[in-house]
mmCIF file of C-alpha atoms in Angstrom:
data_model
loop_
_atom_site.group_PDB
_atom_site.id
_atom_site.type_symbol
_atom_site.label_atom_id
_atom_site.label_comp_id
_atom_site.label_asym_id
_atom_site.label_seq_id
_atom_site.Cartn_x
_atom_site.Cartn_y
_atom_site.Cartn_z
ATOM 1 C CA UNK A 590 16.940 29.576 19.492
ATOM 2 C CA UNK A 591 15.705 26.943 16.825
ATOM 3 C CA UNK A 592 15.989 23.840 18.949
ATOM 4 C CA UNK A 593 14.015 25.649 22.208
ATOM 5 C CA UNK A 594 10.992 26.757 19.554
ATOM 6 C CA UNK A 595 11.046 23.221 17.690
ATOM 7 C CA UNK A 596 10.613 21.937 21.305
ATOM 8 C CA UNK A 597 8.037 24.160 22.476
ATOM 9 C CA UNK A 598 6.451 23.529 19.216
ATOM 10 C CA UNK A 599 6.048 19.834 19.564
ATOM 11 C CA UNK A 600 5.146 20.180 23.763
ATOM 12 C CA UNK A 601 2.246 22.161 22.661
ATOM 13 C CA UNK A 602 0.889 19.300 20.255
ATOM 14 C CA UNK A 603 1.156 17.292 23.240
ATOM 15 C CA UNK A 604 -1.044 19.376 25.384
ATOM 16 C CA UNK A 605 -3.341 19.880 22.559
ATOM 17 C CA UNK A 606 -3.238 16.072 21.918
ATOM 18 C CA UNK A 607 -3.094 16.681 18.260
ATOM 19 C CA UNK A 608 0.335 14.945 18.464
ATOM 20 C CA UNK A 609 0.899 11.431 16.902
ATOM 21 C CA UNK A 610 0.244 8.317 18.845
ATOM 22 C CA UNK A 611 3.642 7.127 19.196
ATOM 23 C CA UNK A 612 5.130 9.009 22.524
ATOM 24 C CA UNK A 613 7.709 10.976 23.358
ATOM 25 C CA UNK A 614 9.361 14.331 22.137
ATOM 26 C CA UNK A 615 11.914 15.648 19.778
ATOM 27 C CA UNK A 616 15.172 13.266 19.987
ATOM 28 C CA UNK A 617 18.760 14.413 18.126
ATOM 29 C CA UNK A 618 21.657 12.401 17.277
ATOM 30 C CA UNK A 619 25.117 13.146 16.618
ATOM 31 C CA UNK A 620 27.342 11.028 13.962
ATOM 32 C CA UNK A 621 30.448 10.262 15.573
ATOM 33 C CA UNK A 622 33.116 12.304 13.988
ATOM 34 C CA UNK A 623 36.176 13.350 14.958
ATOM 35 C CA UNK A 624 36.408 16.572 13.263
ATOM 36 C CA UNK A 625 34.122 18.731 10.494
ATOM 37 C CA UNK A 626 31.652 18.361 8.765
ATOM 38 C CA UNK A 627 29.403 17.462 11.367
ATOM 39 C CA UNK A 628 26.336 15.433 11.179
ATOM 40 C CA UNK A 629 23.078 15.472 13.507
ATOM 41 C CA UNK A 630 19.940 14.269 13.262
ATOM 42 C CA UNK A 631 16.252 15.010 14.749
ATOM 43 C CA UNK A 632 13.468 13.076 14.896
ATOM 44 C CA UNK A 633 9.968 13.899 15.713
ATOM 45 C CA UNK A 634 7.139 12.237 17.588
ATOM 46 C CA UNK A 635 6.122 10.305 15.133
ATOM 47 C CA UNK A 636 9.231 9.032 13.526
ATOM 48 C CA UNK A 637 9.986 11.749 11.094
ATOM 49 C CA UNK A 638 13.532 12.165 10.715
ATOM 50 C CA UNK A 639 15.500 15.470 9.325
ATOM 51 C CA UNK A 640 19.304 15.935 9.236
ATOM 52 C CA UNK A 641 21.600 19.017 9.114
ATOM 53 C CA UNK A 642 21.795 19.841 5.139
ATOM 54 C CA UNK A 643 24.391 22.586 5.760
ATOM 55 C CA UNK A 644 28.452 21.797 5.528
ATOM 56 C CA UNK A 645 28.622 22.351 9.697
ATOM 57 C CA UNK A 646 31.705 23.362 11.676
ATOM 58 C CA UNK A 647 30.524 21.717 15.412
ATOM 59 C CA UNK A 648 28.395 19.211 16.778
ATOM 60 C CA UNK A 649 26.193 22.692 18.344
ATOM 61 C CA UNK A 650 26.060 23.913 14.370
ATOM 62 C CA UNK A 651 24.530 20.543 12.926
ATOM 63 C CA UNK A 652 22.363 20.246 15.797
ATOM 64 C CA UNK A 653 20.980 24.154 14.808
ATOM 65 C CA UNK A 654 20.607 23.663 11.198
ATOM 66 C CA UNK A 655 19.090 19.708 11.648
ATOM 67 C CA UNK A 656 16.229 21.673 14.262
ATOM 68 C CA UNK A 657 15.550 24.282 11.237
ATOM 69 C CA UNK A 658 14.804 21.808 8.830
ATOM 70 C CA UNK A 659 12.506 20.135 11.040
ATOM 71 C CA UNK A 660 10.728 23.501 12.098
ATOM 72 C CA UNK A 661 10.211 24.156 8.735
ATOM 73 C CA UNK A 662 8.811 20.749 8.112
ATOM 74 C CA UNK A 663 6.490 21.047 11.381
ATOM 75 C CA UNK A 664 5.024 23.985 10.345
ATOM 76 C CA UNK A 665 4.464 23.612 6.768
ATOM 77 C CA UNK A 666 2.630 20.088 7.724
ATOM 78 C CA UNK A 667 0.206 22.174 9.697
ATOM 79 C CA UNK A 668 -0.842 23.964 6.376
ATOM 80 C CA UNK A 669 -4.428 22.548 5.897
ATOM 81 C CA UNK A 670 -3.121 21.597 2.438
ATOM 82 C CA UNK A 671 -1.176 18.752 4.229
ATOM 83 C CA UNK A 672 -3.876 17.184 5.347
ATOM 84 C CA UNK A 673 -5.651 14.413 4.038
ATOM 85 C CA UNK A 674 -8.943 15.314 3.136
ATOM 86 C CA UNK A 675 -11.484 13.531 -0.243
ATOM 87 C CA UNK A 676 -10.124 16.885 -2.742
ATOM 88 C CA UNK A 677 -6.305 15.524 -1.126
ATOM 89 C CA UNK A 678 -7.153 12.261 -1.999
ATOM 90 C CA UNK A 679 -8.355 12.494 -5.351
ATOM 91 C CA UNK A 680 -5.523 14.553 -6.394
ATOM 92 C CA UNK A 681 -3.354 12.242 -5.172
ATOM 93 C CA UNK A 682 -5.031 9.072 -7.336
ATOM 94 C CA UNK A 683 -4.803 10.850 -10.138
ATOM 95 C CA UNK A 684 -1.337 11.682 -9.684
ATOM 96 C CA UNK A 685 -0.451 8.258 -8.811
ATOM 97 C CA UNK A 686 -2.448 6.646 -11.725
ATOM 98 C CA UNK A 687 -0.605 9.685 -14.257
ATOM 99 C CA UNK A 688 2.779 7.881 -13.276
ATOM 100 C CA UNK A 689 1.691 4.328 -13.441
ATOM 101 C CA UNK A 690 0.060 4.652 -17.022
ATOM 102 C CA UNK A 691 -3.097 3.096 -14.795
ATOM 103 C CA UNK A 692 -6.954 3.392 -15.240
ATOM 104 C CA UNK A 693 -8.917 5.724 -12.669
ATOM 105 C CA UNK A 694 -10.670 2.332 -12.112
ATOM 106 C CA UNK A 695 -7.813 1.298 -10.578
ATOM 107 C CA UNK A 696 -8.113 3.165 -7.837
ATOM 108 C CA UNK A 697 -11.357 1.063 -6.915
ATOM 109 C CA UNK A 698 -9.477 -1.991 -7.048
ATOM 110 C CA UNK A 699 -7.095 -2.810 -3.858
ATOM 111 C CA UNK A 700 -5.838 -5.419 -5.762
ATOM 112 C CA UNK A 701 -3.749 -2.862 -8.034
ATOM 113 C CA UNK A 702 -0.721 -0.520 -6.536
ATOM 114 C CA UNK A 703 -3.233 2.626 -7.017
ATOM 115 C CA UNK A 704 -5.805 0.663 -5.472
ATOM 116 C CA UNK A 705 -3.559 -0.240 -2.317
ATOM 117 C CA UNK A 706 -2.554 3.526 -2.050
ATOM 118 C CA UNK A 707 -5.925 4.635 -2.475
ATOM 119 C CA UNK A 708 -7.279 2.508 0.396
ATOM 120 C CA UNK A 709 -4.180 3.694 2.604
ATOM 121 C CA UNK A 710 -5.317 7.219 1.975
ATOM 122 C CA UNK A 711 -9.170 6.507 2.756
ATOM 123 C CA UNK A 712 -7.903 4.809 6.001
ATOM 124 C CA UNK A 713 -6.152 8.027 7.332
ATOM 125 C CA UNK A 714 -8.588 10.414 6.266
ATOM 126 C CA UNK A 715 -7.881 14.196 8.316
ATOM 127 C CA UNK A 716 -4.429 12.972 9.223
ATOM 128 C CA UNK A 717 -1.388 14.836 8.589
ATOM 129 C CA UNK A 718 1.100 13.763 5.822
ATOM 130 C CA UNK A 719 3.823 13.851 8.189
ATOM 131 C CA UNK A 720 1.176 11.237 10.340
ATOM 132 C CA UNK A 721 1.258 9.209 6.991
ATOM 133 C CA UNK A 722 4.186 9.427 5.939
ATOM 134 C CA UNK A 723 5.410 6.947 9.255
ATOM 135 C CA UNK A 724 2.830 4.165 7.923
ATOM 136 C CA UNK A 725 3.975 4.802 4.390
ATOM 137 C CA UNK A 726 7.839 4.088 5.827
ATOM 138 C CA UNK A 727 6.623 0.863 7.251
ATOM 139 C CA UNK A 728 5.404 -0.101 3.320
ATOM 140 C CA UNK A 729 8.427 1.171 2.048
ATOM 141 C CA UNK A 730 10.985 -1.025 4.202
ATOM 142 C CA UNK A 731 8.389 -3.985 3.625
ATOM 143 C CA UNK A 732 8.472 -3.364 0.172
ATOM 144 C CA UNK A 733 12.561 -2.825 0.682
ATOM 145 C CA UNK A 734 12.265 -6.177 2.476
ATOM 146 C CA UNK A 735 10.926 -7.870 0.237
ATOM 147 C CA UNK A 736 8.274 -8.862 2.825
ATOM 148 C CA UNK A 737 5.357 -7.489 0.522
ATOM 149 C CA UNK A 738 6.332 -9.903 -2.660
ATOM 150 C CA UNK A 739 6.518 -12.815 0.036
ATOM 151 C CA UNK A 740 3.119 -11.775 1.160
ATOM 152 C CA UNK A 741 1.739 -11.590 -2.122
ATOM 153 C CA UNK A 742 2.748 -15.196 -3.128
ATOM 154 C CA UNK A 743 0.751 -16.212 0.177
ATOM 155 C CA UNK A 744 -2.399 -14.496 -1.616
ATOM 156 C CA UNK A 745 -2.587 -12.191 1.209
ATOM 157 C CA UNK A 746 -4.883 -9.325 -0.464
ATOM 158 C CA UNK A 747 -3.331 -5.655 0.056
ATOM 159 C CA UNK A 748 -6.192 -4.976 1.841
ATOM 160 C CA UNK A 749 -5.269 -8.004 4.707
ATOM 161 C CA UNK A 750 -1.636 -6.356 4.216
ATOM 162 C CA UNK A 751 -2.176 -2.979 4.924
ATOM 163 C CA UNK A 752 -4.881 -3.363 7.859
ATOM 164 C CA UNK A 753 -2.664 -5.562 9.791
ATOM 165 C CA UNK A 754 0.447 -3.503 9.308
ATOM 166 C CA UNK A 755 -1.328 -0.663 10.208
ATOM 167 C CA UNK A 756 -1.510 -1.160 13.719
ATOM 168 C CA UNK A 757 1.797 -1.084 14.116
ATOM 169 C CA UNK A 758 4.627 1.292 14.115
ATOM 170 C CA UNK A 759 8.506 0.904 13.725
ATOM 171 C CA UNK A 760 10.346 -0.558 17.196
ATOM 172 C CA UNK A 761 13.343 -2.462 17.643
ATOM 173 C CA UNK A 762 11.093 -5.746 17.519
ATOM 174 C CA UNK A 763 9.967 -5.031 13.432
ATOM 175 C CA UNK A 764 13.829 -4.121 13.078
ATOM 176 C CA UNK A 765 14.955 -7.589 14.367
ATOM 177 C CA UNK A 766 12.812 -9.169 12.534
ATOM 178 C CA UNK A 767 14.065 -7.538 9.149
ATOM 179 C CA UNK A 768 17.467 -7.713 10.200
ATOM 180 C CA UNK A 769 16.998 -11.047 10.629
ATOM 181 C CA UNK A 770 15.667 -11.799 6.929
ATOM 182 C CA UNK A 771 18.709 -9.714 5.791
ATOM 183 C CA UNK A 772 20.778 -12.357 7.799
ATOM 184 C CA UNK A 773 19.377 -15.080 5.884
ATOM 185 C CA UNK A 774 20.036 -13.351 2.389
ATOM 186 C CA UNK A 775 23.699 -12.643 3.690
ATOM 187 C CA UNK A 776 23.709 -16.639 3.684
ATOM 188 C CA UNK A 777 22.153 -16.896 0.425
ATOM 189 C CA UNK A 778 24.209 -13.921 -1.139
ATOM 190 C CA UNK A 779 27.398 -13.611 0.360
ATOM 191 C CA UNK A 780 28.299 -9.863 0.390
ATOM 192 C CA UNK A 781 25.233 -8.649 -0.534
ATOM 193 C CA UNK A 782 24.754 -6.795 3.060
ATOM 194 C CA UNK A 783 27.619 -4.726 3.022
ATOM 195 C CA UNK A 784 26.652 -3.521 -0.662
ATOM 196 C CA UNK A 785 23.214 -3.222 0.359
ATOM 197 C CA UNK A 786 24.641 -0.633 3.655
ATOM 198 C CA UNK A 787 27.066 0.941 1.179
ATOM 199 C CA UNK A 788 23.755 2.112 -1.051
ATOM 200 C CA UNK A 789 21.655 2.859 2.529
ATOM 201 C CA UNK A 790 24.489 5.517 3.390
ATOM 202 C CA UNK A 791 25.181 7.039 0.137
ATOM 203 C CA UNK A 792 20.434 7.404 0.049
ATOM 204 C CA UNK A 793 20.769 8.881 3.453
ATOM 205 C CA UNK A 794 23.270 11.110 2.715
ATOM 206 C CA UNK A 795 22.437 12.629 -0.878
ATOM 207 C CA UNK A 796 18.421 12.797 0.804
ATOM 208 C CA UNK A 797 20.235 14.447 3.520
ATOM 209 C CA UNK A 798 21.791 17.477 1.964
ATOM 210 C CA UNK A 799 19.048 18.083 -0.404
ATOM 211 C CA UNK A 800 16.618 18.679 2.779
ATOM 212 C CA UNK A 801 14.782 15.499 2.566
ATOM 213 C CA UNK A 802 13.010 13.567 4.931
ATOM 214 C CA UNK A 803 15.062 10.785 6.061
ATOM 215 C CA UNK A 804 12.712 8.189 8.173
ATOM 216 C CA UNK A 805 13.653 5.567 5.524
ATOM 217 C CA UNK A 806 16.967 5.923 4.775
ATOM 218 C CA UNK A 807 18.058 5.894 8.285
ATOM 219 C CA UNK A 808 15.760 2.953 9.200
ATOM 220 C CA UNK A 809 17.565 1.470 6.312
ATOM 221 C CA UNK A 810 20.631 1.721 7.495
ATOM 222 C CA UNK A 811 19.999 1.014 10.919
ATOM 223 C CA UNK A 812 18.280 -2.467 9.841
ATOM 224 C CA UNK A 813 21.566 -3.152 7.989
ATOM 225 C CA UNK A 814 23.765 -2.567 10.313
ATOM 226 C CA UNK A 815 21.756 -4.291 13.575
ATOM 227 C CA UNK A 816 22.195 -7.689 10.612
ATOM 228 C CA UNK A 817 26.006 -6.900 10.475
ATOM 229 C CA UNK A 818 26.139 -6.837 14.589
ATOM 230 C CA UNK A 819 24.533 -10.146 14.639
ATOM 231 C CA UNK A 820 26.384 -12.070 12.164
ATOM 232 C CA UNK A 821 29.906 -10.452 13.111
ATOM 233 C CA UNK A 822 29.063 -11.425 16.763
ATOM 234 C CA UNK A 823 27.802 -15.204 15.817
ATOM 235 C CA UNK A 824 29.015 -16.284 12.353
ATOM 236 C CA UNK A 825 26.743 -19.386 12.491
ATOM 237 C CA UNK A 826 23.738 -18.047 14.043
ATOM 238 C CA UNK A 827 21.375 -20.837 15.031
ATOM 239 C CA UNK A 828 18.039 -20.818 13.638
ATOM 240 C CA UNK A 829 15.152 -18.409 13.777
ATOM 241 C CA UNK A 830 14.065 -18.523 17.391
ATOM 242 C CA UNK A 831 10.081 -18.295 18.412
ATOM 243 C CA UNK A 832 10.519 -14.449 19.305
ATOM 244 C CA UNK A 833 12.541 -14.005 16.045
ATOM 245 C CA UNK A 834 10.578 -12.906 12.556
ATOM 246 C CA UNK A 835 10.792 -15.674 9.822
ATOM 247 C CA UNK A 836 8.607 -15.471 6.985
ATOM 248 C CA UNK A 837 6.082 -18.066 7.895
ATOM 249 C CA UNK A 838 5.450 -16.005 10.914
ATOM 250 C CA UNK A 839 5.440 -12.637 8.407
ATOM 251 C CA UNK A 840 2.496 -14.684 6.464
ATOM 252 C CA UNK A 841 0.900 -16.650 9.763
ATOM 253 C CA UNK A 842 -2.110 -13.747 10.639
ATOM 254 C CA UNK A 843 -3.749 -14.416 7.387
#
């Protein structure tokens, strides 16, 4: 039984406190559907997210294959090749300055993107990448955002950036508060949020059948849809309240 053994496997982190800092346990979710294929996904303490890739005749099916994905994912991460460790990290610069036509230099300089990443990588040092990979999400949708350009043009450094962001982890406050600046495009670009969703669920589906993990297409789509809800609900939504994430608050710790 995959789901009992993913489950097991994650309440033994937990009483080995090796587990991430963000609580709770493995949580699935079914796509509503009235009929096959069916779609579930699980996600892990953490945030990781992994769907069914399988074509899956019942909800029970989906939920089966979307738990073996995630087993598979939960052990490989345990290989001591997925951690982050100096040999890790200079493999990874080098990688990461190969694809950027970038200097090894670079990677001494947080002002550059190699720089950025490795000072991310220094900062978890013996952390999983399944552990990174939820701060790296954050970057991603901030980057998706386009939060980090904003931040830039305040001459925030990407050191500033990525310490503050650091201490925090996706909730339904950080999706507000992107939602929100997705509201205020919609007003700028009329349209541009239902193209924008369109793209989220054709990502999170391709990443889905190929095995993928799926933290940032979902989060994606769930920021897009939470702007949809608002503005269908009040189609002249006042302004920004204080609890309510505009840019000058985005900018406001530096």
């Amino acid at each position: 039984n995959v789901v009992s053994v993913l489950q097991e496997f994650w309440e033994s982190k937990q009483q080995q406190r090796t587990t991430f800092s963000s609580e709770g346990l493995v949580v699935y979710e079914s796509m509503p559907s009235s009929g096959p294929p069916f779609v579930s996904y699980v996600t892990l303490p953490g945030g990781s997210c992994f769907g069914n890739f399988q074509c899956c005749l019942s909800r029970a099916e989906a939920r089966r294959d979307a738990a073996k994905v995630a087993l598979i994912n939960s052990l490989f991460n345990e290989l001591p090749s997925r951690r982050i460790t100096k040999e890790f990290i200079m493999e990874s610069v080098q990688e990461a300055v190969a694809s950027t036509s970038g200097t090894l230099d670079d990677a001494d300089d947080p002002s550059t993107s190699v720089g950025a990443y490795h000072y991310m990588l220094e900062s978890n040092m013996g952390k999983t990448m399944l552990e990174f990979q939820e701060l790296m999400t954050i970057f991603q949708l901030l980057h998706w955002n386009g939060s980090l350009k904003a931040l830039r043009e305040t001459k925030c450094s990407r050191q500033e950036v990525i310490s503050y962001y650091s201490q925090y982890s996706l909730d339904e406050k950080m999706r507000s508060h992107m939602a929100l600046d997705w509201i205020m495009k919609e007003r700028e670009s009329p349209g541009i949020l239902s193209e924008e969703l369109r793209a989220a669920l054709g990502q999170l589906e391709e990443a889905r059948k190929s095995g993928q993990e799926l933290r940032f297409y979902k989060e994606k789509k769930e920021i897009l849809s939470l702007a949809l809800i608002q503005i269908y609900s009040d189609p002249d939504p006042s302004s920004p309240s204080d609890d309510q994430l505009s840019l000058t608050a985005l900018c406001g710790y530096h």
